mmCIF file of C-alpha atoms in Angstrom:
data_model
loop_
_atom_site.group_PDB
_atom_site.id
_atom_site.type_symbol
_atom_site.label_atom_id
_atom_site.label_comp_id
_atom_site.label_asym_id
_atom_site.label_seq_id
_atom_site.Cartn_x
_atom_site.Cartn_y
_atom_site.Cartn_z
ATOM 1 C CA VAL X 3 55.056 86.532 74.505
ATOM 2 C CA VAL X 4 57.889 86.540 76.081
ATOM 3 C CA PHE X 5 59.333 84.288 73.009
ATOM 4 C CA MET X 6 57.706 86.209 69.897
ATOM 5 C CA VAL X 7 59.040 90.305 71.462
ATOM 6 C CA LEU X 8 61.953 89.248 72.365
ATOM 7 C CA ASN X 9 62.783 86.959 69.496
ATOM 8 C CA LEU X 10 61.478 89.776 67.424
ATOM 9 C CA ALA X 11 63.147 92.268 69.123
ATOM 10 C CA GLY X 12 66.496 91.040 68.495
ATOM 11 C CA ILE X 13 65.967 90.376 65.097
ATOM 12 C CA LEU X 14 64.509 94.076 64.920
ATOM 13 C CA GLY X 15 68.385 94.936 66.118
ATOM 14 C CA TRP X 16 70.182 93.201 63.071
ATOM 15 C CA VAL X 17 68.091 94.765 60.749
ATOM 16 C CA GLU X 18 68.762 97.690 61.941
ATOM 17 C CA ARG X 19 72.950 97.613 62.291
ATOM 18 C CA LYS X 20 72.717 96.421 58.259
ATOM 19 C CA GLY X 21 69.542 98.779 57.423
ATOM 20 C CA SER X 22 72.068 101.149 58.699
ATOM 21 C CA ALA X 23 74.983 100.616 56.621
ATOM 22 C CA LEU X 24 73.111 100.178 53.205
ATOM 23 C CA ILE X 25 72.081 103.543 53.674
ATOM 24 C CA GLN X 26 74.868 104.656 54.480
ATOM 25 C CA ASP X 27 76.727 102.682 52.074
ATOM 26 C CA ARG X 28 79.188 100.188 54.446
ATOM 27 C CA ILE X 29 78.656 97.079 54.975
ATOM 28 C CA GLY X 30 77.998 96.778 58.763
ATOM 29 C CA ALA X 31 78.479 93.852 61.646
ATOM 30 C CA ASN X 32 80.677 91.417 60.051
ATOM 31 C CA ARG X 33 83.413 90.564 62.700
ATOM 32 C CA ALA X 34 82.142 88.380 64.510
ATOM 33 C CA SER X 35 81.829 84.469 63.413
ATOM 34 C CA ILE X 36 81.106 80.654 63.966
ATOM 35 C CA PHE X 37 84.339 78.839 62.189
ATOM 36 C CA GLY X 38 83.944 80.882 59.273
ATOM 37 C CA PHE X 39 80.106 82.161 59.180
ATOM 38 C CA ALA X 40 78.538 84.942 59.412
ATOM 39 C CA GLY X 41 75.788 84.823 59.024
ATOM 40 C CA MET X 42 75.353 88.107 56.899
ATOM 41 C CA GLY X 43 75.811 89.486 60.464
ATOM 42 C CA LEU X 44 73.218 88.016 62.561
ATOM 43 C CA VAL X 45 76.398 85.972 64.474
ATOM 44 C CA ASN X 46 77.477 89.517 65.595
ATOM 45 C CA THR X 47 74.199 90.959 66.454
ATOM 46 C CA LEU X 48 72.251 87.768 67.844
ATOM 47 C CA LEU X 49 75.121 85.320 69.898
ATOM 48 C CA ALA X 50 78.562 87.909 69.998
ATOM 49 C CA ASP X 51 76.363 91.464 71.148
ATOM 50 C CA PRO X 52 74.855 90.128 74.319
ATOM 51 C CA LEU X 53 77.506 87.606 75.443
ATOM 52 C CA LYS X 54 80.207 90.622 75.414
ATOM 53 C CA PHE X 55 77.406 92.865 77.243
ATOM 54 C CA LEU X 56 76.066 89.950 79.630
ATOM 55 C CA THR X 57 80.042 89.530 79.931
ATOM 56 C CA LYS X 58 80.632 93.442 80.983
ATOM 57 C CA GLU X 59 81.322 94.464 84.357
ATOM 58 C CA ASP X 60 78.073 95.623 86.163
ATOM 59 C CA PHE X 61 78.832 99.418 87.410
ATOM 60 C CA ILE X 62 77.286 100.621 89.783
ATOM 61 C CA PRO X 63 77.448 104.305 90.941
ATOM 62 C CA PRO X 64 79.260 104.503 94.505
ATOM 63 C CA ALA X 65 76.377 107.589 95.065
ATOM 64 C CA GLY X 66 73.318 105.994 93.563
ATOM 65 C CA ASP X 67 71.172 103.591 95.204
ATOM 66 C CA LYS X 68 71.400 100.494 94.417
ATOM 67 C CA LEU X 69 68.181 99.178 94.883
ATOM 68 C CA LEU X 70 67.158 101.546 92.340
ATOM 69 C CA HIS X 71 69.653 101.548 89.470
ATOM 70 C CA THR X 72 69.564 97.394 89.710
ATOM 71 C CA LEU X 73 65.087 97.161 90.008
ATOM 72 C CA ALA X 74 65.101 100.499 86.185
ATOM 73 C CA PRO X 75 66.123 98.524 83.886
ATOM 74 C CA CYS X 76 62.853 95.482 84.677
ATOM 75 C CA MET X 77 60.762 97.725 85.079
ATOM 76 C CA ALA X 78 61.918 99.442 81.386
ATOM 77 C CA LEU X 79 61.583 96.053 79.732
ATOM 78 C CA PHE X 80 58.432 94.415 81.910
ATOM 79 C CA PRO X 81 55.987 97.228 79.942
ATOM 80 C CA ALA X 82 56.091 96.213 76.507
ATOM 81 C CA LEU X 83 56.057 92.232 76.806
ATOM 82 C CA VAL X 84 52.890 92.183 79.518
ATOM 83 C CA THR X 85 51.239 95.232 77.031
ATOM 84 C CA PHE X 86 51.911 92.700 74.106
ATOM 85 C CA ALA X 87 50.234 89.997 75.637
ATOM 86 C CA VAL X 88 46.783 91.684 74.495
ATOM 87 C CA ILE X 89 47.477 91.415 71.749
ATOM 88 C CA PRO X 90 45.490 88.913 69.083
ATOM 89 C CA PHE X 91 47.497 87.817 66.186
ATOM 90 C CA GLY X 92 44.758 85.910 65.040
ATOM 91 C CA ASP X 93 40.312 84.511 65.619
ATOM 92 C CA VAL X 94 40.201 81.039 66.937
ATOM 93 C CA LEU X 95 42.451 78.035 66.149
ATOM 94 C CA ILE X 96 39.334 75.010 66.464
ATOM 95 C CA ILE X 97 40.578 71.227 66.984
ATOM 96 C CA GLY X 98 37.877 69.194 67.635
ATOM 97 C CA ASP X 99 36.020 70.427 70.268
ATOM 98 C CA ARG X 100 37.556 73.240 71.342
ATOM 99 C CA MET X 101 38.626 76.732 70.594
ATOM 100 C CA ILE X 102 41.437 78.065 71.595
ATOM 101 C CA ASN X 103 41.507 81.890 71.066
ATOM 102 C CA LEU X 104 44.856 83.105 69.597
ATOM 103 C CA GLN X 105 45.231 86.158 71.545
ATOM 104 C CA VAL X 106 47.144 85.078 74.842
ATOM 105 C CA ALA X 107 44.526 87.772 77.380
ATOM 106 C CA ASN X 108 41.916 89.110 76.255
ATOM 107 C CA LEU X 109 40.553 91.315 78.826
ATOM 108 C CA ASN X 110 36.966 93.124 77.690
ATOM 109 C CA ILE X 111 39.074 96.755 78.704
ATOM 110 C CA GLY X 112 41.861 95.383 77.032
ATOM 111 C CA ILE X 113 43.028 99.231 74.923
ATOM 112 C CA LEU X 114 42.854 100.909 79.318
ATOM 113 C CA TYR X 115 45.392 97.330 79.840
ATOM 114 C CA VAL X 116 47.226 98.739 77.219
ATOM 115 C CA PHE X 117 47.584 101.881 78.995
ATOM 116 C CA ALA X 118 47.972 101.293 82.394
ATOM 117 C CA MET X 119 50.810 98.797 81.591
ATOM 118 C CA GLY X 120 52.307 101.718 78.766
ATOM 119 C CA SER X 121 52.454 104.282 81.037
ATOM 120 C CA LEU X 122 54.763 101.794 83.782
ATOM 121 C CA GLY X 123 57.186 102.393 81.678
ATOM 122 C CA VAL X 124 58.350 106.366 82.940
ATOM 123 C CA TYR X 125 59.665 104.550 86.579
ATOM 124 C CA GLY X 126 61.933 103.136 84.806
ATOM 125 C CA ILE X 127 63.003 105.751 83.438
ATOM 126 C CA VAL X 128 62.739 108.374 86.597
ATOM 127 C CA ILE X 129 63.752 105.853 88.833
ATOM 128 C CA GLY X 130 67.097 105.355 86.454
ATOM 129 C CA ALA X 131 67.445 108.434 86.016
ATOM 130 C CA TRP X 132 67.736 108.939 89.977
ATOM 131 C CA ALA X 133 69.232 105.608 90.866
ATOM 132 C CA SER X 134 72.687 106.935 88.883
ATOM 133 C CA ASN X 135 73.055 110.178 90.966
ATOM 134 C CA ASN X 136 74.298 111.936 87.153
ATOM 135 C CA LYS X 137 73.172 115.353 86.410
ATOM 136 C CA PHE X 138 73.015 113.897 82.719
ATOM 137 C CA SER X 139 70.947 111.195 84.029
ATOM 138 C CA LEU X 140 68.493 112.800 86.067
ATOM 139 C CA LEU X 141 68.767 115.636 82.629
ATOM 140 C CA GLY X 142 67.486 113.248 80.824
ATOM 141 C CA GLY X 143 64.958 111.317 83.088
ATOM 142 C CA VAL X 144 62.929 114.612 83.265
ATOM 143 C CA ARG X 145 62.828 114.983 79.615
ATOM 144 C CA GLY X 146 61.402 110.849 79.247
ATOM 145 C CA SER X 147 58.868 112.057 80.979
ATOM 146 C CA ALA X 148 57.702 115.068 79.775
ATOM 147 C CA GLN X 149 58.072 113.907 76.746
ATOM 148 C CA MET X 150 56.212 110.160 77.110
ATOM 149 C CA ILE X 151 53.328 111.545 79.340
ATOM 150 C CA SER X 152 52.947 114.762 77.055
ATOM 151 C CA TYR X 153 52.752 112.340 73.884
ATOM 152 C CA GLU X 154 49.806 110.011 75.558
ATOM 153 C CA VAL X 155 47.214 112.513 76.379
ATOM 154 C CA ALA X 156 47.555 112.552 72.523
ATOM 155 C CA MET X 157 47.509 108.454 71.996
ATOM 156 C CA GLY X 158 45.066 108.194 73.785
ATOM 157 C CA LEU X 159 42.386 110.890 71.966
ATOM 158 C CA SER X 160 44.108 109.107 69.057
ATOM 159 C CA VAL X 161 42.304 105.672 69.447
ATOM 160 C CA MET X 162 38.759 107.727 70.752
ATOM 161 C CA GLY X 163 38.048 107.469 67.621
ATOM 162 C CA VAL X 164 38.545 103.871 66.338
ATOM 163 C CA LEU X 165 36.513 102.771 70.423
ATOM 164 C CA MET X 166 33.728 104.829 68.826
ATOM 165 C CA ILE X 167 33.000 103.545 65.641
ATOM 166 C CA TYR X 168 33.472 100.177 66.000
ATOM 167 C CA GLY X 169 31.886 100.724 70.388
ATOM 168 C CA THR X 170 34.618 98.901 72.514
ATOM 169 C CA LEU X 171 37.588 98.372 74.426
ATOM 170 C CA GLU X 172 38.429 94.269 73.317
ATOM 171 C CA LEU X 173 40.894 94.258 70.729
ATOM 172 C CA GLN X 174 39.828 91.374 69.542
ATOM 173 C CA GLU X 175 36.362 92.913 68.601
ATOM 174 C CA ILE X 176 37.908 95.283 66.989
ATOM 175 C CA ALA X 177 40.154 93.643 65.543
ATOM 176 C CA ARG X 178 37.091 90.718 63.912
ATOM 177 C CA ASP X 179 35.083 94.431 63.404
ATOM 178 C CA GLN X 180 37.751 95.370 60.636
ATOM 179 C CA GLY X 181 36.484 92.190 58.190
ATOM 180 C CA THR X 182 33.368 93.454 56.985
ATOM 181 C CA LEU X 183 33.445 96.606 54.799
ATOM 182 C CA ILE X 184 32.654 99.715 54.715
ATOM 183 C CA ARG X 185 29.550 99.300 52.322
ATOM 184 C CA GLU X 186 27.930 98.324 55.263
ATOM 185 C CA LEU X 187 28.653 101.114 57.628
ATOM 186 C CA LEU X 188 27.151 102.982 55.547
ATOM 187 C CA PRO X 189 24.214 105.197 55.779
ATOM 188 C CA GLN X 190 20.953 105.220 53.557
ATOM 189 C CA TRP X 191 22.622 109.467 52.377
ATOM 190 C CA LEU X 192 26.198 108.828 51.879
ATOM 191 C CA SER X 193 25.182 105.676 49.455
ATOM 192 C CA PHE X 194 26.918 107.144 46.277
ATOM 193 C CA LEU X 195 30.275 106.367 47.906
ATOM 194 C CA ARG X 196 29.443 102.719 47.479
ATOM 195 C CA PRO X 197 30.816 101.719 44.862
ATOM 196 C CA ILE X 198 33.794 104.568 45.653
ATOM 197 C CA ILE X 199 35.017 102.632 48.188
ATOM 198 C CA GLY X 200 32.868 100.772 49.289
ATOM 199 C CA TRP X 201 34.506 97.871 48.652
ATOM 200 C CA LEU X 202 36.689 98.560 50.720
ATOM 201 C CA PRO X 203 37.220 96.624 54.515
ATOM 202 C CA ALA X 204 36.972 98.757 57.005
ATOM 203 C CA TRP X 205 40.082 98.842 58.300
ATOM 204 C CA GLY X 206 41.271 101.804 61.054
ATOM 205 C CA ILE X 207 43.461 103.794 58.696
ATOM 206 C CA PHE X 208 40.414 103.476 55.783
ATOM 207 C CA LEU X 209 37.310 105.143 58.398
ATOM 208 C CA GLN X 210 40.298 106.891 60.427
ATOM 209 C CA PRO X 211 43.123 108.565 58.162
ATOM 210 C CA LEU X 212 43.903 111.179 61.552
ATOM 211 C CA GLY X 213 43.307 109.604 64.425
ATOM 212 C CA PHE X 214 46.384 107.001 63.003
ATOM 213 C CA LEU X 215 48.492 109.448 61.374
ATOM 214 C CA LEU X 216 47.930 110.982 64.881
ATOM 215 C CA PHE X 217 48.872 107.509 66.985
ATOM 216 C CA PHE X 218 51.313 106.770 64.843
ATOM 217 C CA THR X 219 53.354 110.463 65.476
ATOM 218 C CA ALA X 220 52.820 109.399 69.192
ATOM 219 C CA ALA X 221 54.601 105.018 68.683
ATOM 220 C CA VAL X 222 57.201 106.768 68.302
ATOM 221 C CA ALA X 223 57.646 109.013 70.656
ATOM 222 C CA GLU X 224 56.561 106.403 73.031
ATOM 223 C CA THR X 225 59.688 104.394 72.010
ATOM 224 C CA LYS X 226 62.403 107.312 72.429
ATOM 225 C CA ARG X 227 63.886 107.154 69.168
ATOM 226 C CA ILE X 228 65.062 109.564 66.686
ATOM 227 C CA PRO X 229 63.353 111.482 66.618
ATOM 228 C CA PHE X 230 62.171 111.774 69.617
ATOM 229 C CA ASP X 231 65.339 110.434 71.046
ATOM 230 C CA LEU X 232 65.654 113.431 73.531
ATOM 231 C CA PRO X 233 66.546 111.619 77.125
ATOM 232 C CA GLU X 234 69.461 109.575 75.570
ATOM 233 C CA GLY X 235 70.406 112.615 73.106
ATOM 234 C CA GLU X 236 74.729 112.236 72.359
ATOM 235 C CA SER X 237 75.139 115.460 71.295
ATOM 236 C CA GLU X 238 74.040 116.619 75.166
ATOM 237 C CA LEU X 239 73.063 114.419 77.460
ATOM 238 C CA VAL X 240 76.504 111.538 76.860
ATOM 239 C CA ALA X 241 73.343 109.511 76.858
ATOM 240 C CA GLY X 242 70.746 110.175 79.242
ATOM 241 C CA TYR X 243 70.195 108.041 81.558
ATOM 242 C CA HIS X 244 71.450 105.540 79.961
ATOM 243 C CA VAL X 245 74.607 107.061 81.036
ATOM 244 C CA GLU X 246 75.620 105.291 84.196
ATOM 245 C CA TYR X 247 74.682 101.841 83.038
ATOM 246 C CA SER X 248 76.825 98.674 81.232
ATOM 247 C CA GLY X 249 77.036 95.277 80.829
ATOM 248 C CA GLY X 250 72.917 93.748 81.030
ATOM 249 C CA LYS X 251 71.326 95.945 82.715
ATOM 250 C CA PHE X 252 71.991 98.360 79.682
ATOM 251 C CA LEU X 253 71.006 95.445 77.716
ATOM 252 C CA MET X 254 68.304 95.552 78.970
ATOM 253 C CA PHE X 255 67.445 99.278 78.488
ATOM 254 C CA PHE X 256 67.935 98.225 74.945
ATOM 255 C CA ALA X 257 66.011 94.974 74.590
ATOM 256 C CA GLY X 258 63.362 97.375 76.237
ATOM 257 C CA GLU X 259 63.172 99.804 73.460
ATOM 258 C CA PHE X 260 63.229 97.408 70.157
ATOM 259 C CA ALA X 261 60.879 95.918 73.043
ATOM 260 C CA GLU X 262 58.428 98.905 72.747
ATOM 261 C CA ILE X 263 58.930 99.398 68.271
ATOM 262 C CA VAL X 264 56.650 95.664 68.176
ATOM 263 C CA THR X 265 54.442 96.847 70.569
ATOM 264 C CA ALA X 266 54.411 100.129 69.149
ATOM 265 C CA ALA X 267 53.893 97.574 66.136
ATOM 266 C CA GLY X 268 50.722 95.487 67.249
ATOM 267 C CA LEU X 269 48.967 97.923 68.305
ATOM 268 C CA ILE X 270 49.184 100.163 64.762
ATOM 269 C CA THR X 271 48.362 96.964 62.957
ATOM 270 C CA THR X 272 45.616 95.806 65.585
ATOM 271 C CA LEU X 273 43.914 99.280 65.900
ATOM 272 C CA PHE X 274 44.161 100.451 61.586
ATOM 273 C CA PHE X 275 45.137 97.741 59.569
ATOM 274 C CA GLY X 276 43.182 95.221 60.613
ATOM 275 C CA GLY X 277 44.804 92.646 62.365
ATOM 276 C CA TRP X 278 45.260 88.918 61.635
ATOM 277 C CA GLN X 279 42.401 90.700 58.860
ATOM 278 C CA VAL X 280 42.990 89.867 54.848
ATOM 279 C CA PRO X 281 41.162 91.232 52.821
ATOM 280 C CA TYR X 282 37.714 89.113 51.717
ATOM 281 C CA LEU X 283 38.824 85.446 54.148
ATOM 282 C CA MET X 284 36.287 85.177 56.536
ATOM 283 C CA ARG X 285 35.436 82.603 58.705
ATOM 284 C CA ASP X 286 35.749 80.146 55.508
ATOM 285 C CA GLY X 287 36.918 80.944 53.216
ATOM 286 C CA PHE X 288 37.638 84.569 50.690
ATOM 287 C CA HIS X 289 33.920 86.284 49.377
ATOM 288 C CA PHE X 290 35.107 89.042 46.857
ATOM 289 C CA PRO X 291 32.708 91.666 46.364
ATOM 290 C CA GLY X 292 31.805 91.050 42.795
ATOM 291 C CA GLY X 293 30.569 87.290 44.675
ATOM 292 C CA ALA X 294 32.740 84.945 43.474
ATOM 293 C CA THR X 295 34.089 82.523 47.136
ATOM 294 C CA TRP X 296 36.679 80.583 47.527
ATOM 295 C CA LEU X 297 36.224 77.748 50.580
ATOM 296 C CA LEU X 298 38.908 76.848 52.029
ATOM 297 C CA PRO X 299 39.972 74.613 54.971
ATOM 298 C CA HIS X 300 40.514 76.541 58.749
ATOM 299 C CA LEU X 301 43.906 74.671 59.282
ATOM 300 C CA VAL X 302 44.726 77.234 55.649
ATOM 301 C CA ILE X 303 42.796 80.437 57.607
ATOM 302 C CA VAL X 304 44.919 80.924 60.514
ATOM 303 C CA VAL X 305 47.805 80.125 58.697
ATOM 304 C CA LEU X 306 46.447 83.367 56.521
ATOM 305 C CA GLN X 307 45.492 85.303 59.218
ATOM 306 C CA LEU X 308 49.267 84.284 61.057
ATOM 307 C CA VAL X 309 51.278 85.734 57.864
ATOM 308 C CA ALA X 310 48.880 88.607 57.721
ATOM 309 C CA PHE X 311 49.870 89.622 61.057
ATOM 310 C CA THR X 312 52.997 88.717 61.628
ATOM 311 C CA VAL X 313 53.541 90.260 58.121
ATOM 312 C CA LYS X 314 52.100 94.423 59.111
ATOM 313 C CA VAL X 315 53.962 93.939 62.442
ATOM 314 C CA ILE X 316 57.781 93.609 60.383
ATOM 315 C CA PHE X 317 56.369 96.325 58.317
ATOM 316 C CA PHE X 318 56.101 98.437 60.777
ATOM 317 C CA CYS X 319 58.659 98.082 62.955
ATOM 318 C CA TRP X 320 61.278 97.979 59.590
ATOM 319 C CA LEU X 321 59.117 101.716 59.196
ATOM 320 C CA GLN X 322 60.757 102.957 62.690
ATOM 321 C CA ILE X 323 63.874 101.227 61.485
ATOM 322 C CA LEU X 324 63.070 103.988 58.446
ATOM 323 C CA LEU X 325 62.723 106.479 59.803
ATOM 324 C CA ARG X 326 65.321 106.798 62.490
ATOM 325 C CA TRP X 327 67.787 106.954 60.211
ATOM 326 C CA SER X 328 66.103 109.143 57.475
ATOM 327 C CA VAL X 329 64.681 112.657 59.862
ATOM 328 C CA PRO X 330 66.976 114.310 62.295
ATOM 329 C CA ARG X 331 65.891 114.925 66.020
ATOM 330 C CA PHE X 332 64.109 117.502 67.610
ATOM 331 C CA ARG X 333 64.923 120.253 69.586
ATOM 332 C CA TYR X 334 63.011 119.600 72.932
ATOM 333 C CA ASP X 335 61.172 122.909 72.079
ATOM 334 C CA GLN X 336 59.894 121.327 68.846
ATOM 335 C CA VAL X 337 58.764 117.846 70.367
ATOM 336 C CA MET X 338 56.770 119.893 73.401
ATOM 337 C CA ARG X 339 55.055 121.966 70.794
ATOM 338 C CA LEU X 340 54.519 119.221 68.571
ATOM 339 C CA GLY X 341 53.101 117.017 71.325
ATOM 340 C CA TRP X 342 50.853 120.055 73.211
ATOM 341 C CA LYS X 343 49.645 122.915 70.412
ATOM 342 C CA MET X 344 49.887 120.213 67.615
ATOM 343 C CA MET X 345 48.852 116.460 67.982
ATOM 344 C CA LEU X 346 46.396 117.362 71.187
ATOM 345 C CA PRO X 347 43.729 120.171 69.502
ATOM 346 C CA LEU X 348 44.208 117.964 66.170
ATOM 347 C CA ALA X 349 43.564 115.318 68.525
ATOM 348 C CA LEU X 350 40.213 116.664 69.933
ATOM 349 C CA ILE X 351 39.162 117.589 66.723
ATOM 350 C CA ASN X 352 39.438 114.747 65.261
ATOM 351 C CA VAL X 353 36.937 112.864 67.889
ATOM 352 C CA VAL X 354 34.446 115.308 67.140
ATOM 353 C CA ILE X 355 34.165 115.438 64.080
ATOM 354 C CA THR X 356 33.906 111.115 64.304
ATOM 355 C CA ALA X 357 31.447 111.912 66.572
ATOM 356 C CA ILE X 358 28.611 114.360 64.566
ATOM 357 C CA VAL X 359 29.669 111.370 61.756
ATOM 358 C CA ILE X 360 28.687 108.889 64.175
ATOM 359 C CA VAL X 361 25.633 110.203 64.928
ATOM 360 C CA ALA X 362 24.578 111.343 61.268
ATOM 361 C CA ALA X 363 24.564 107.514 60.243
ATOM 362 C CA GLN X 364 22.282 106.949 63.494
#
């Protein structure tokens, strides 16, 4: 998990730098090289930048709390790494008599674990802000904690519809249930819809479109990036809770931010886009709606599942980076109004409508 998330987070740093350069019509990171090889800025981003961070002075404010100042970056990075442990990246790999579940930790309370671990991230922000003994840091920490707590409520309620439809808290089972078709879920009184939408896979995006929009918005807000980067708004708070951090500790905050992007993309993929599912791909091969089949070896199916999950995660990572460079920052009051007065009521309405449809379908 650590290897996958941190490596993808490092690559996302390069994607963001080169992507922002493309958007702003400039070259981007291109100075560092090894014997003349720059690798389109990969050497600059993946090697030169971390080395420069790690060799910088580790500054601790004289009036700050040294222990908590050191602990805060670890607490900011840790939740994103351990949360990814329950996200399945494949079904089952069969080797001889052994069945290997392609998931680090298969918990029957997986979604509760996700929210429990995700909520710990706020402690890294608050502790880092308080331990810095700086008014800008403290104000950024207060903003960050208020924002994360506000959007966790809407995020939790936006997932309720998915849990009600698939009837489980286990992320692996949610991914497996999305391998069916919508026509298998439609009740008799909605049978007229089968020729229209019955061929679609039973992914969360088709069954819970409003839930997806709410969850995606809340997930972006939880990463604390533009347009929700109020805790570190440069124009108001210099750098927010980062202002007294340098060197390796700042690098940990930076890595934690990109790790959160990867984890958010993994959750969006698993809950709303079938996870590792490929449309019409079953455990023995493709079964198309018209009745045609294409049988495949087990290893090929596993590879297709891994590729599908990876492509979906990379797409949503890229989408979050694209938002970062396309949408202006909200004001603090606008962020709070969006979370409490718009997203929370919509999430509650979505839960009620989902419950009514489920009861009517029985």
